Coordinates of C-alpha atoms (C1' of nucleotides) in Angstrom, one line a residue:
Chain A
M30 CA 171.9 55.3 173.6
A31 CA 175.2 54.1 174.9
Q32 CA 177.8 55.6 172.5
K33 CA 176.9 57.9 169.8
P34 CA 178.4 56.7 166.5
S35 CA 180.1 59.1 164.3
I36 CA 182.0 59.4 161.0
P37 CA 185.5 60.9 160.5
K38 CA 185.9 64.7 160.2
G39 CA 185.1 66.0 156.8
T40 CA 183.3 63.0 155.6
R41 CA 179.6 62.6 154.9
D42 CA 176.8 60.1 154.7
F43 CA 174.4 60.6 151.7
S44 CA 170.7 59.9 152.2
P45 CA 168.5 58.4 149.5
S46 CA 167.2 61.9 148.5
Q47 CA 170.7 63.2 148.3
M48 CA 171.9 60.2 146.3
V49 CA 169.1 60.7 143.8
R50 CA 170.3 64.2 143.2
R51 CA 174.0 63.3 143.2
N52 CA 173.3 60.5 140.7
Y53 CA 171.5 63.0 138.5
I54 CA 174.6 65.1 138.3
F55 CA 176.9 62.2 137.7
D56 CA 174.6 60.7 135.1
T57 CA 174.3 64.0 133.2
I58 CA 178.1 64.4 133.2
K59 CA 178.7 60.8 132.1
D60 CA 176.2 61.1 129.3
V61 CA 178.0 64.1 127.9
F62 CA 181.4 62.5 128.3
R63 CA 180.3 59.5 126.3
L64 CA 178.8 61.7 123.6
Y65 CA 182.3 63.0 122.9
G66 CA 183.9 59.6 122.7
F67 CA 185.4 59.4 126.2
Q68 CA 185.6 56.0 128.0
P69 CA 185.5 55.2 131.7
I70 CA 188.3 53.9 133.8
E71 CA 188.7 53.4 137.5
T72 CA 191.8 53.2 139.7
P73 CA 192.2 52.0 143.3
A74 CA 191.4 54.2 146.2
M75 CA 194.9 53.6 147.5
E76 CA 198.2 54.1 145.6
N77 CA 201.7 53.5 146.5
L78 CA 203.1 56.5 148.4
S79 CA 206.0 56.6 145.9
T80 CA 203.4 57.3 143.2
L81 CA 201.8 60.1 145.1
M82 CA 204.6 61.8 147.0
G83 CA 206.2 64.9 145.4
K84 CA 203.5 65.3 142.8
Y85 CA 201.5 68.0 144.5
G86 CA 204.2 70.2 146.0
E87 CA 205.2 70.4 149.7
E88 CA 201.6 71.3 150.7
G89 CA 200.2 68.4 148.9
D90 CA 202.4 65.9 150.6
K91 CA 201.2 67.0 153.9
L92 CA 197.6 66.6 152.8
L93 CA 198.0 63.0 151.8
F94 CA 196.2 60.4 153.9
K95 CA 198.7 57.7 154.6
I96 CA 197.9 54.1 155.3
L97 CA 199.7 52.1 158.0
N98 CA 201.5 49.0 156.9
S99 CA 199.9 45.7 157.9
G100 CA 201.4 43.5 160.6
D101 CA 203.8 44.4 163.4
F102 CA 205.3 47.4 161.7
V103 CA 206.6 49.1 164.8
S104 CA 209.0 46.3 165.7
K105 CA 210.7 46.8 162.4
V106 CA 211.6 50.4 163.1
S107 CA 215.1 50.8 164.6
E108 CA 215.4 52.1 168.1
D109 CA 217.3 55.2 166.9
L110 CA 214.8 56.2 164.4
Y111 CA 212.0 55.7 166.9
N112 CA 213.6 57.8 169.5
E113 CA 214.3 60.5 166.9
K114 CA 210.5 61.2 166.8
N115 CA 210.7 62.6 163.3
S116 CA 207.3 62.0 161.7
N117 CA 208.5 62.3 158.1
K118 CA 211.3 59.8 158.5
L119 CA 209.2 57.4 160.5
T120 CA 206.4 57.6 157.9
T121 CA 208.5 56.1 155.2
K122 CA 209.2 53.1 157.5
I123 CA 205.7 52.4 158.7
S124 CA 203.6 53.5 155.7
E125 CA 203.9 52.7 152.0
K126 CA 200.4 53.3 150.7
G127 CA 198.2 56.4 150.6
L128 CA 194.7 57.4 149.5
R129 CA 194.5 59.1 146.2
Y130 CA 194.7 62.9 146.3
D131 CA 193.3 63.5 142.8
L132 CA 192.5 61.5 139.7
T133 CA 195.1 63.0 137.4
V134 CA 198.2 61.5 138.9
P135 CA 196.7 58.0 139.2
F136 CA 195.6 58.4 135.5
A137 CA 199.2 59.3 134.5
R138 CA 200.4 56.2 136.4
Y139 CA 197.7 54.1 134.6
V140 CA 198.8 55.4 131.2
V141 CA 202.4 54.7 131.8
Q142 CA 201.7 51.2 133.1
N143 CA 199.3 50.3 130.3
R144 CA 201.0 52.1 127.5
N145 CA 201.1 49.0 125.3
D146 CA 197.4 48.4 125.5
I147 CA 196.3 51.9 125.1
T148 CA 195.5 53.4 121.7
F149 CA 196.5 57.0 121.6
P150 CA 195.1 59.6 121.7
F151 CA 193.4 58.1 124.8
K152 CA 190.2 59.8 125.9
R153 CA 189.1 58.7 129.3
Y154 CA 186.7 59.9 132.0
Q155 CA 186.9 58.9 135.7
I156 CA 184.4 59.7 138.4
Q157 CA 185.6 58.6 141.8
P158 CA 186.2 60.0 145.3
V159 CA 189.5 61.5 146.4
W160 CA 190.8 62.3 149.9
R161 CA 192.7 65.2 151.3
A162 CA 193.7 65.6 154.9
D163 CA 192.8 69.3 154.7
R164 CA 191.0 71.1 157.4
P165 CA 187.3 71.0 156.4
Q166 CA 185.3 74.1 155.7
K167 CA 182.0 74.8 154.0
G168 CA 182.1 73.2 150.6
R169 CA 185.4 71.6 151.4
Y170 CA 185.6 68.1 152.6
R171 CA 188.2 65.4 153.3
E172 CA 186.4 63.0 151.0
F173 CA 184.9 64.3 147.8
Y174 CA 184.2 63.3 144.2
Q175 CA 186.0 64.5 141.2
C176 CA 184.7 64.0 137.6
D177 CA 187.7 64.1 135.3
V178 CA 187.8 64.0 131.5
D179 CA 191.2 64.0 129.9
V180 CA 192.6 63.3 126.5
I181 CA 196.2 62.2 126.5
G182 CA 198.6 61.8 123.6
S183 CA 197.4 64.6 121.4
N184 CA 198.7 68.1 121.0
S185 CA 195.8 69.4 119.0
L186 CA 194.0 72.4 120.3
L187 CA 190.8 70.9 119.0
N188 CA 190.9 69.0 122.3
E189 CA 190.8 72.2 124.3
A190 CA 188.0 73.4 122.1
E191 CA 186.0 70.2 122.6
L192 CA 186.5 70.4 126.4
V193 CA 184.9 73.8 126.3
Q194 CA 182.0 72.3 124.3
I195 CA 181.7 69.6 126.9
I196 CA 181.6 72.1 129.7
D197 CA 179.0 74.1 127.8
D198 CA 176.9 70.9 127.2
V199 CA 177.1 69.7 130.8
F200 CA 176.0 73.0 132.3
K201 CA 173.4 73.5 129.6
R202 CA 171.8 70.2 130.7
L203 CA 172.1 71.1 134.4
Q204 CA 170.7 74.5 133.7
I205 CA 173.5 76.4 135.2
N206 CA 174.5 79.7 133.7
T207 CA 178.3 79.7 133.4
L208 CA 181.3 81.8 132.6
V209 CA 184.3 79.9 131.2
K210 CA 187.6 81.7 131.9
I211 CA 190.5 80.7 129.8
N212 CA 194.2 81.6 130.1
N213 CA 197.4 80.1 129.0
R214 CA 200.4 79.2 131.1
K215 CA 202.7 80.2 128.3
I216 CA 201.4 83.7 128.2
L217 CA 202.0 83.9 132.0
A218 CA 205.5 82.6 131.4
G219 CA 205.9 85.2 128.7
I220 CA 204.8 87.9 131.1
A221 CA 207.2 86.7 133.8
E222 CA 210.1 86.7 131.2
T223 CA 209.2 90.1 129.9
I224 CA 209.3 91.7 133.3
G225 CA 212.6 90.0 134.0
E226 CA 211.4 87.5 136.7
A227 CA 211.2 84.3 134.5
D228 CA 212.1 82.0 137.4
R229 CA 209.4 83.5 139.7
I230 CA 206.4 82.5 137.6
I231 CA 204.9 80.4 140.4
D232 CA 204.9 83.3 142.9
I233 CA 203.7 85.7 140.4
T234 CA 200.8 83.6 139.2
V235 CA 199.7 82.6 142.7
A236 CA 199.6 86.3 143.6
I237 CA 197.7 87.6 140.5
D238 CA 195.3 84.7 140.8
K239 CA 193.9 86.5 143.8
L240 CA 193.3 89.7 141.9
D241 CA 189.5 89.1 142.0
K242 CA 189.5 88.4 145.7
I243 CA 191.9 90.8 147.3
G244 CA 192.3 93.6 144.8
L245 CA 195.3 95.1 142.9
E246 CA 197.0 96.7 145.8
K247 CA 197.2 93.7 147.9
V248 CA 198.4 91.6 144.9
N249 CA 201.2 94.0 144.4
A250 CA 202.1 94.0 148.0
E251 CA 202.2 90.2 148.1
M252 CA 204.5 90.1 145.1
I253 CA 206.9 92.6 146.7
A254 CA 206.7 90.5 149.9
K255 CA 207.7 87.4 147.9
G256 CA 210.8 89.3 146.6
I257 CA 209.6 90.3 143.2
S258 CA 211.4 93.5 142.2
A259 CA 209.4 96.8 142.3
T260 CA 210.3 97.5 138.7
A261 CA 209.0 94.1 137.6
V262 CA 205.7 94.7 139.6
E263 CA 205.5 98.1 137.9
K264 CA 205.9 96.6 134.4
L265 CA 203.1 94.1 135.3
Q266 CA 200.5 96.8 136.0
P267 CA 199.2 97.4 132.4
I268 CA 198.7 93.7 132.0
L269 CA 196.7 93.4 135.2
E270 CA 194.5 96.3 134.2
L271 CA 193.9 95.0 130.7
Q272 CA 190.3 95.5 129.5
G273 CA 188.3 94.8 126.3
T274 CA 187.2 91.9 124.2
T275 CA 189.2 88.7 124.0
S276 CA 190.8 89.6 120.6
E277 CA 191.6 93.1 121.8
K278 CA 193.3 91.7 124.9
L279 CA 195.3 89.3 122.8
T280 CA 196.4 92.1 120.4
Q281 CA 197.5 94.3 123.3
I282 CA 199.3 91.6 125.2
E283 CA 201.0 90.5 122.1
K284 CA 202.6 93.9 121.8
V285 CA 204.0 93.4 125.3
I286 CA 205.2 89.8 125.3
G287 CA 205.3 88.9 121.6
A288 CA 209.0 89.2 121.6
T289 CA 209.5 86.2 123.9
E290 CA 209.3 82.8 122.3
V291 CA 207.1 81.3 124.9
G292 CA 204.8 84.3 125.0
A293 CA 204.3 84.3 121.2
K294 CA 203.5 80.6 121.4
G295 CA 200.9 81.2 124.0
I296 CA 199.3 84.0 122.1
S297 CA 199.0 81.9 118.9
E298 CA 197.5 79.0 120.9
M299 CA 194.9 81.2 122.3
K300 CA 194.1 82.7 118.9
T301 CA 193.6 79.2 117.5
L302 CA 191.4 78.1 120.4
F303 CA 189.2 81.1 120.2
E304 CA 188.9 80.6 116.4
Y305 CA 187.5 77.1 117.1
L306 CA 185.2 78.5 119.7
D307 CA 183.8 81.2 117.5
N308 CA 182.6 78.4 115.2
F309 CA 180.7 76.6 117.9
E310 CA 177.3 77.5 119.1
L311 CA 178.0 77.9 122.8
E312 CA 175.5 78.9 125.4
T313 CA 178.1 79.8 128.0
E314 CA 180.1 82.9 128.0
V315 CA 183.8 82.4 127.3
E316 CA 186.5 85.0 128.1
L317 CA 190.2 85.3 128.2
D318 CA 191.2 86.1 131.7
L319 CA 194.9 86.9 132.1
T320 CA 194.6 86.9 135.9
L321 CA 193.5 83.2 135.9
A322 CA 196.5 81.2 137.2
R323 CA 195.3 78.1 139.0
G324 CA 197.7 76.8 141.6
L325 CA 198.7 73.5 140.0
N326 CA 202.3 73.6 138.8
Y327 CA 202.0 71.0 136.1
Y328 CA 199.8 73.0 133.7
T329 CA 201.8 74.1 130.7
G330 CA 199.3 75.5 128.1
A331 CA 195.6 76.4 128.3
I332 CA 194.1 76.8 131.8
F333 CA 190.3 76.6 132.3
E334 CA 188.0 77.7 135.1
V335 CA 184.2 77.7 135.2
K336 CA 182.1 79.8 137.5
S337 CA 178.4 80.0 138.0
K338 CA 177.0 83.4 137.0
D339 CA 174.1 83.2 139.3
I340 CA 175.5 81.6 142.5
Q341 CA 178.7 82.7 144.2
I342 CA 180.6 79.6 145.1
G343 CA 184.1 79.6 143.6
S344 CA 184.9 77.5 140.6
I345 CA 182.7 74.5 139.7
C346 CA 185.0 73.1 137.1
G347 CA 188.6 73.6 136.2
G348 CA 191.6 72.1 134.3
G349 CA 194.2 72.7 131.7
R350 CA 196.9 71.3 129.4
Y351 CA 199.9 69.5 130.9
D352 CA 202.7 68.6 128.5
D353 CA 204.7 66.2 130.6
L354 CA 202.6 64.6 133.3
T355 CA 203.8 61.0 132.5
G356 CA 207.4 62.1 132.4
I357 CA 207.7 61.7 136.2
F358 CA 206.8 58.0 135.6
G359 CA 209.4 57.6 132.9
M360 CA 207.3 58.2 129.8
P361 CA 208.3 61.7 128.4
N362 CA 206.8 63.9 125.8
V363 CA 203.2 62.8 126.1
S364 CA 200.9 65.8 126.2
G365 CA 197.4 65.8 127.8
V366 CA 194.6 68.2 128.5
G367 CA 191.6 67.7 130.8
V368 CA 189.1 69.3 133.1
S369 CA 187.6 68.2 136.4
F370 CA 184.0 68.9 137.4
G371 CA 183.4 69.6 141.1
A372 CA 180.3 67.5 141.9
E373 CA 179.9 68.8 145.4
R374 CA 179.8 72.4 144.4
I375 CA 177.6 71.8 141.4
Y376 CA 175.2 70.1 143.9
D377 CA 175.2 73.2 146.1
V378 CA 174.5 75.4 143.0
L379 CA 171.6 73.2 142.0
V380 CA 170.2 73.3 145.6
Q381 CA 170.4 77.0 145.7
Q382 CA 168.8 77.4 142.3
D383 CA 166.3 74.7 143.2
S384 CA 166.8 73.2 139.7
F385 CA 167.0 69.5 140.4
P386 CA 164.4 67.7 138.3
K387 CA 161.2 66.9 140.2
E388 CA 160.8 63.5 138.7
S389 CA 163.5 60.9 138.9
L390 CA 164.0 57.3 137.7
E391 CA 165.2 56.4 141.2
I392 CA 161.9 57.2 142.9
T393 CA 158.9 54.9 143.3
K394 CA 156.1 56.1 141.0
V395 CA 153.2 54.1 142.4
M396 CA 152.4 52.1 145.6
F397 CA 149.7 49.5 146.1
V398 CA 148.0 49.9 149.5
N399 CA 147.9 46.4 151.1
F400 CA 144.4 45.4 152.4
G401 CA 145.1 41.8 153.1
E402 CA 145.9 38.4 151.6
K403 CA 143.0 38.2 149.2
E404 CA 143.7 41.7 147.9
E405 CA 147.4 41.0 147.5
V406 CA 146.6 38.2 145.2
Y407 CA 144.5 40.6 143.2
C408 CA 147.2 43.2 143.0
L409 CA 150.4 41.2 142.4
P410 CA 149.9 40.4 138.7
V411 CA 149.3 44.1 137.9
L412 CA 152.3 45.1 140.0
A413 CA 154.4 42.7 138.0
E414 CA 152.9 44.1 134.8
L415 CA 153.7 47.6 135.8
R416 CA 157.3 46.7 136.5
K417 CA 157.6 44.9 133.2
N418 CA 156.6 48.2 131.6
G419 CA 159.4 50.0 133.4
V420 CA 157.2 51.6 136.1
N421 CA 158.9 51.8 139.5
A422 CA 156.2 50.2 141.7
E423 CA 155.9 48.6 145.1
I424 CA 153.3 47.1 147.3
F425 CA 153.3 47.9 151.0
P426 CA 154.5 44.8 152.8
G427 CA 151.8 43.6 155.2
S428 CA 148.3 45.0 155.7
S429 CA 149.2 47.7 158.2
K430 CA 146.7 50.5 159.0
M431 CA 145.7 52.6 156.1
K432 CA 147.0 55.7 157.8
K433 CA 150.5 54.1 158.2
Q434 CA 150.5 53.0 154.6
M435 CA 149.4 56.3 153.2
N436 CA 151.9 58.1 155.4
Y437 CA 154.6 55.9 154.1
A438 CA 153.7 56.8 150.5
N439 CA 153.5 60.4 151.4
R440 CA 156.9 60.5 153.2
K441 CA 158.5 58.7 150.3
E442 CA 157.0 61.2 147.9
I443 CA 155.4 58.5 145.9
P444 CA 153.2 60.4 143.4
F445 CA 150.5 57.7 142.9
V446 CA 148.8 55.2 145.2
I447 CA 146.5 52.3 144.1
L448 CA 143.7 51.1 146.3
A449 CA 142.0 47.8 145.6
G450 CA 139.6 46.4 148.2
D451 CA 136.4 44.5 148.0
S452 CA 134.5 47.0 145.9
E453 CA 137.3 47.3 143.3
I454 CA 137.8 43.6 143.1
E455 CA 134.1 43.1 142.5
A456 CA 134.2 45.7 139.6
N457 CA 137.5 44.2 138.4
K458 CA 139.1 47.7 138.6
F459 CA 141.5 49.8 140.7
T460 CA 141.3 53.1 142.4
L461 CA 144.2 55.3 141.4
K462 CA 144.9 58.2 143.7
N463 CA 147.0 61.2 142.7
M464 CA 148.8 62.0 146.0
D465 CA 149.5 65.6 144.9
S466 CA 146.0 66.7 144.0
G467 CA 144.1 64.1 146.0
E468 CA 142.0 63.1 142.9
Q469 CA 140.9 59.5 142.6
Q470 CA 139.7 57.6 139.6
L471 CA 138.4 54.1 139.0
V472 CA 140.3 52.4 136.2
T473 CA 140.9 49.0 134.7
S474 CA 144.4 47.3 134.9
K475 CA 145.0 48.2 131.3
E476 CA 144.2 51.9 131.8
L477 CA 146.3 51.8 134.9
I478 CA 149.4 50.7 133.0
K479 CA 148.7 53.2 130.2
I480 CA 148.4 56.1 132.6
L481 CA 151.5 55.2 134.6
S482 CA 154.0 54.1 131.9
Chain B
rG15 C1' 199.6 73.7 159.8
rU16 C1' 198.2 79.0 162.3
rG17 C1' 194.3 82.1 164.6
rG18 C1' 189.0 82.6 166.3
rA19 C1' 184.0 80.7 167.6
rU20 C1' 180.9 76.4 168.7
rG21 C1' 178.8 71.7 171.2
rU22 C1' 172.2 70.8 175.8
rA23 C1' 166.2 65.2 173.3
rG24 C1' 166.2 62.6 166.4
rU25 C1' 166.6 68.2 164.6
rU26 C1' 166.7 73.6 165.7
rC27 C1' 167.5 76.0 170.0
rA28 C1' 166.2 78.2 175.6
rG29 C1' 168.4 77.4 180.4
rU30 C1' 169.3 84.0 185.0
rU31 C1' 174.8 85.8 189.7
rG32 C1' 176.9 77.9 190.0
rG33 C1' 171.4 75.8 193.8
rU34 C1' 165.8 70.7 194.1
rU35 C1' 163.0 66.6 189.2
rA36 C1' 167.2 70.4 182.6
rG37 C1' 162.6 73.0 179.1
rA38 C1' 160.2 74.6 174.1
rA39 C1' 159.2 74.0 169.0
rC40 C1' 159.4 70.6 165.2
rG41 C1' 159.9 65.4 164.4
rC42 C1' 158.8 60.3 166.4
rU43 C1' 155.0 56.6 168.6
rG44 C1' 149.9 55.8 169.9
rG45 C1' 144.8 57.6 169.9
rA46 C1' 140.4 60.9 168.0
rU47 C1' 139.3 58.4 162.6
rU48 C1' 137.9 49.5 161.4
rG49 C1' 138.9 52.1 153.0
rU50 C1' 142.4 57.5 152.6
rG51 C1' 148.4 60.8 153.6
rG52 C1' 150.1 66.0 153.7
rU53 C1' 145.6 70.1 158.2
rU54 C1' 143.7 69.9 163.5
rC55 C1' 143.2 68.0 168.7
rC56 C1' 144.8 64.7 172.8
rA57 C1' 148.4 61.5 175.1
rG58 C1' 153.2 59.2 175.4
rA59 C1' 158.4 58.0 174.7
rG60 C1' 163.0 60.2 174.2
rG61 C1' 168.9 63.7 177.3
rU62 C1' 175.7 60.4 181.3
rC63 C1' 174.1 68.6 179.0
rG64 C1' 180.4 66.2 173.2
rC65 C1' 184.3 63.4 176.0
rC66 C1' 188.1 63.3 180.1
rG67 C1' 189.9 65.6 184.3
rG68 C1' 190.0 69.8 188.0
rU69 C1' 187.7 73.7 191.5
rU70 C1' 183.2 73.6 194.9
rC71 C1' 178.9 71.5 200.1
rA72 C1' 176.8 71.8 195.0
rA73 C1' 178.7 72.2 187.8
rA74 C1' 174.8 72.2 181.7
rU75 C1' 176.9 76.8 184.1
rC76 C1' 183.7 78.2 186.4
rC77 C1' 189.0 76.2 184.9
rG78 C1' 192.3 72.8 181.9
rG79 C1' 192.8 69.2 178.1
rU80 C1' 190.7 66.6 174.0
rC81 C1' 187.3 65.7 170.0
rU82 C1' 183.4 67.7 166.6
rU83 C1' 181.3 71.5 163.6
rC84 C1' 181.8 76.4 161.6
rC85 C1' 184.8 81.0 160.2
rA86 C1' 189.4 83.4 158.5
rC87 C1' 194.6 82.4 156.6
rC88 C1' 197.4 78.8 153.7
rC89 C1' 195.9 75.9 149.8
rC90 C1' 192.2 74.0 146.9
rA91 C1' 187.2 71.1 144.1

RNA sequence: GUGGAUGUAGUUCAGUUGGUUAGAACGCUGGAUUGUGGUUCCAGAGGUCGCCGGUUCAAAUCCGGUCUUCCACCCCA
C-alpha cells in the first residue's frame, strides 16, 4: 500500500450495519415527528458567514468551519492586511461561507426569508449533519447529526407539552428509559434578580448547571471566582438545595422569587406546563430541575434536557423556548420552541443496551444459491415473485463454490438460503434452509413465498 | 484554545540495556470437503514500525517537529 488514505479528524465512515442501525433511529424519530404534524425541511450545508457569526457567542465563532473563497482570493488581500497576520481580520477577506453549526439558526434564517410562504404556526423537523471545529472526544465529533423539531410562531404552552409527548413517544419506541428534566429561564432570571445579580444570569446559570457534576462547593467557588457577591451566593443556597415533588418545589420557589415579575411569569408557565403533562399518559419520568441551565443564551422560557436512566452518557435530547430568534434577522416578536435529538448518543445508548431490532427492512432476507445457468433460469421467476411480494431477496451472481456462496450469506447475516439444483428442479420444488437453525425443508414456490413474506 | 497520553500486518497487541531476516492472535486467500456457512486441521499472502528530520557504525527502540486517536479543562449533541 502506497499511502494510507484517511478522513479528517473527528469525522467517520458508516458501514452498512451501522447505517441500518442509524436509519432505524432516524426513521423512528421521523415517524413520531410526522405523527404530531411536523413537516420536513432541509437547508444547505453551508451558510453565509454573516448568517452564522455572532449567533453562538465568542466560543461558537471559533468553532465554525470556514470555507475559502473561490478563485485567487489571496491577491485581493492588501499587502498591509497580509503582513498584519491577524487571522480574524484576514478571515473576513478570504472567506464568506461557513458550514452550519446547528440547525436552529439556519431554520431562523429560513423562516425570515420565506415568511410570506409559511403558514404560522410553522411546525418543521430537520435531520441533517452539522459541523463544529471542536477538539474531538468520545461521543463528540466534528461532524454529527442533529434531529430538530421546532414550532415557531406560537406562544402556547401546549407546544411545550406536545414536545414532551414527542420525547416520550420517541424513547418509548426506541425502548430507552428516560428522565425529562424541565426548567424555565424566567425562573432563573427571577432568581438572579432576587439575589441582586440580575445582569449576571449567564455566569450564574453556567455555574449551577454543573451542580450534578462538580458539587455544591465547587459551584459556589466558581460563582465567587466569576465575581458574584458572597451575599448573593449565600441567598442562592436554599434554591440549590431544594427538594421534593415538582409542585412542592414550585410552591417553595414562588415564595422566594414570586415578587419579581419575570420570576412569577416563569412559575406560572411551569404550573401550566405540568398541568398539561399531568393529563397525558407518559411513560417517561418528568421533573422540575432548577439546576438545569443549558448553555445556549437564546432560550427565554422552558428548557428541556433528557437523560437515559440506564446508561450514563450525558443528555440525549435537549431544547427550549426562544422568544426572539428571528429578531437578529429582522423579524421580531416571533416565538418558537423546539428540541433536538442527539442521534449519535442515542446510537451509543442502544448499542450498550443491545436493543436494536434484530430484523430490519434493509437486510436481505433470502438468497438463492447459484448452481449454474440452467438453475438460474429455474430460480429467477421465483426471485422476481418474492421481490414483488416485498421480500428482500438476491441471487448469488455466478456459480461460485458452494462454500463461498454460503459464506457470503452467513457473513451478510441473511437468515434464509434457497438451494435449487437437479433434484429440486426434477421435483419442481426448492430447498429452503434456515441459516440460524440449519433446518432445511423442501417446498413449492407458492409455499416459499408464503413462508418468506 | 490549554494540559496529558497514544501510534508496529486488515484488526487487537508483543518486541529486553539501541544490534542480523520485526512476531502472535484474530481476520483474509487457498486446500482437506465436485450440493451446504457459522466448528476443526493444513498451507499461503500481507508491515517504508504514523509522517518528516536529527543523534549513532547501527533506530520500531533515543531526541525534535508534525499529524492521528484517546483523556481532562473550556464548551457542547
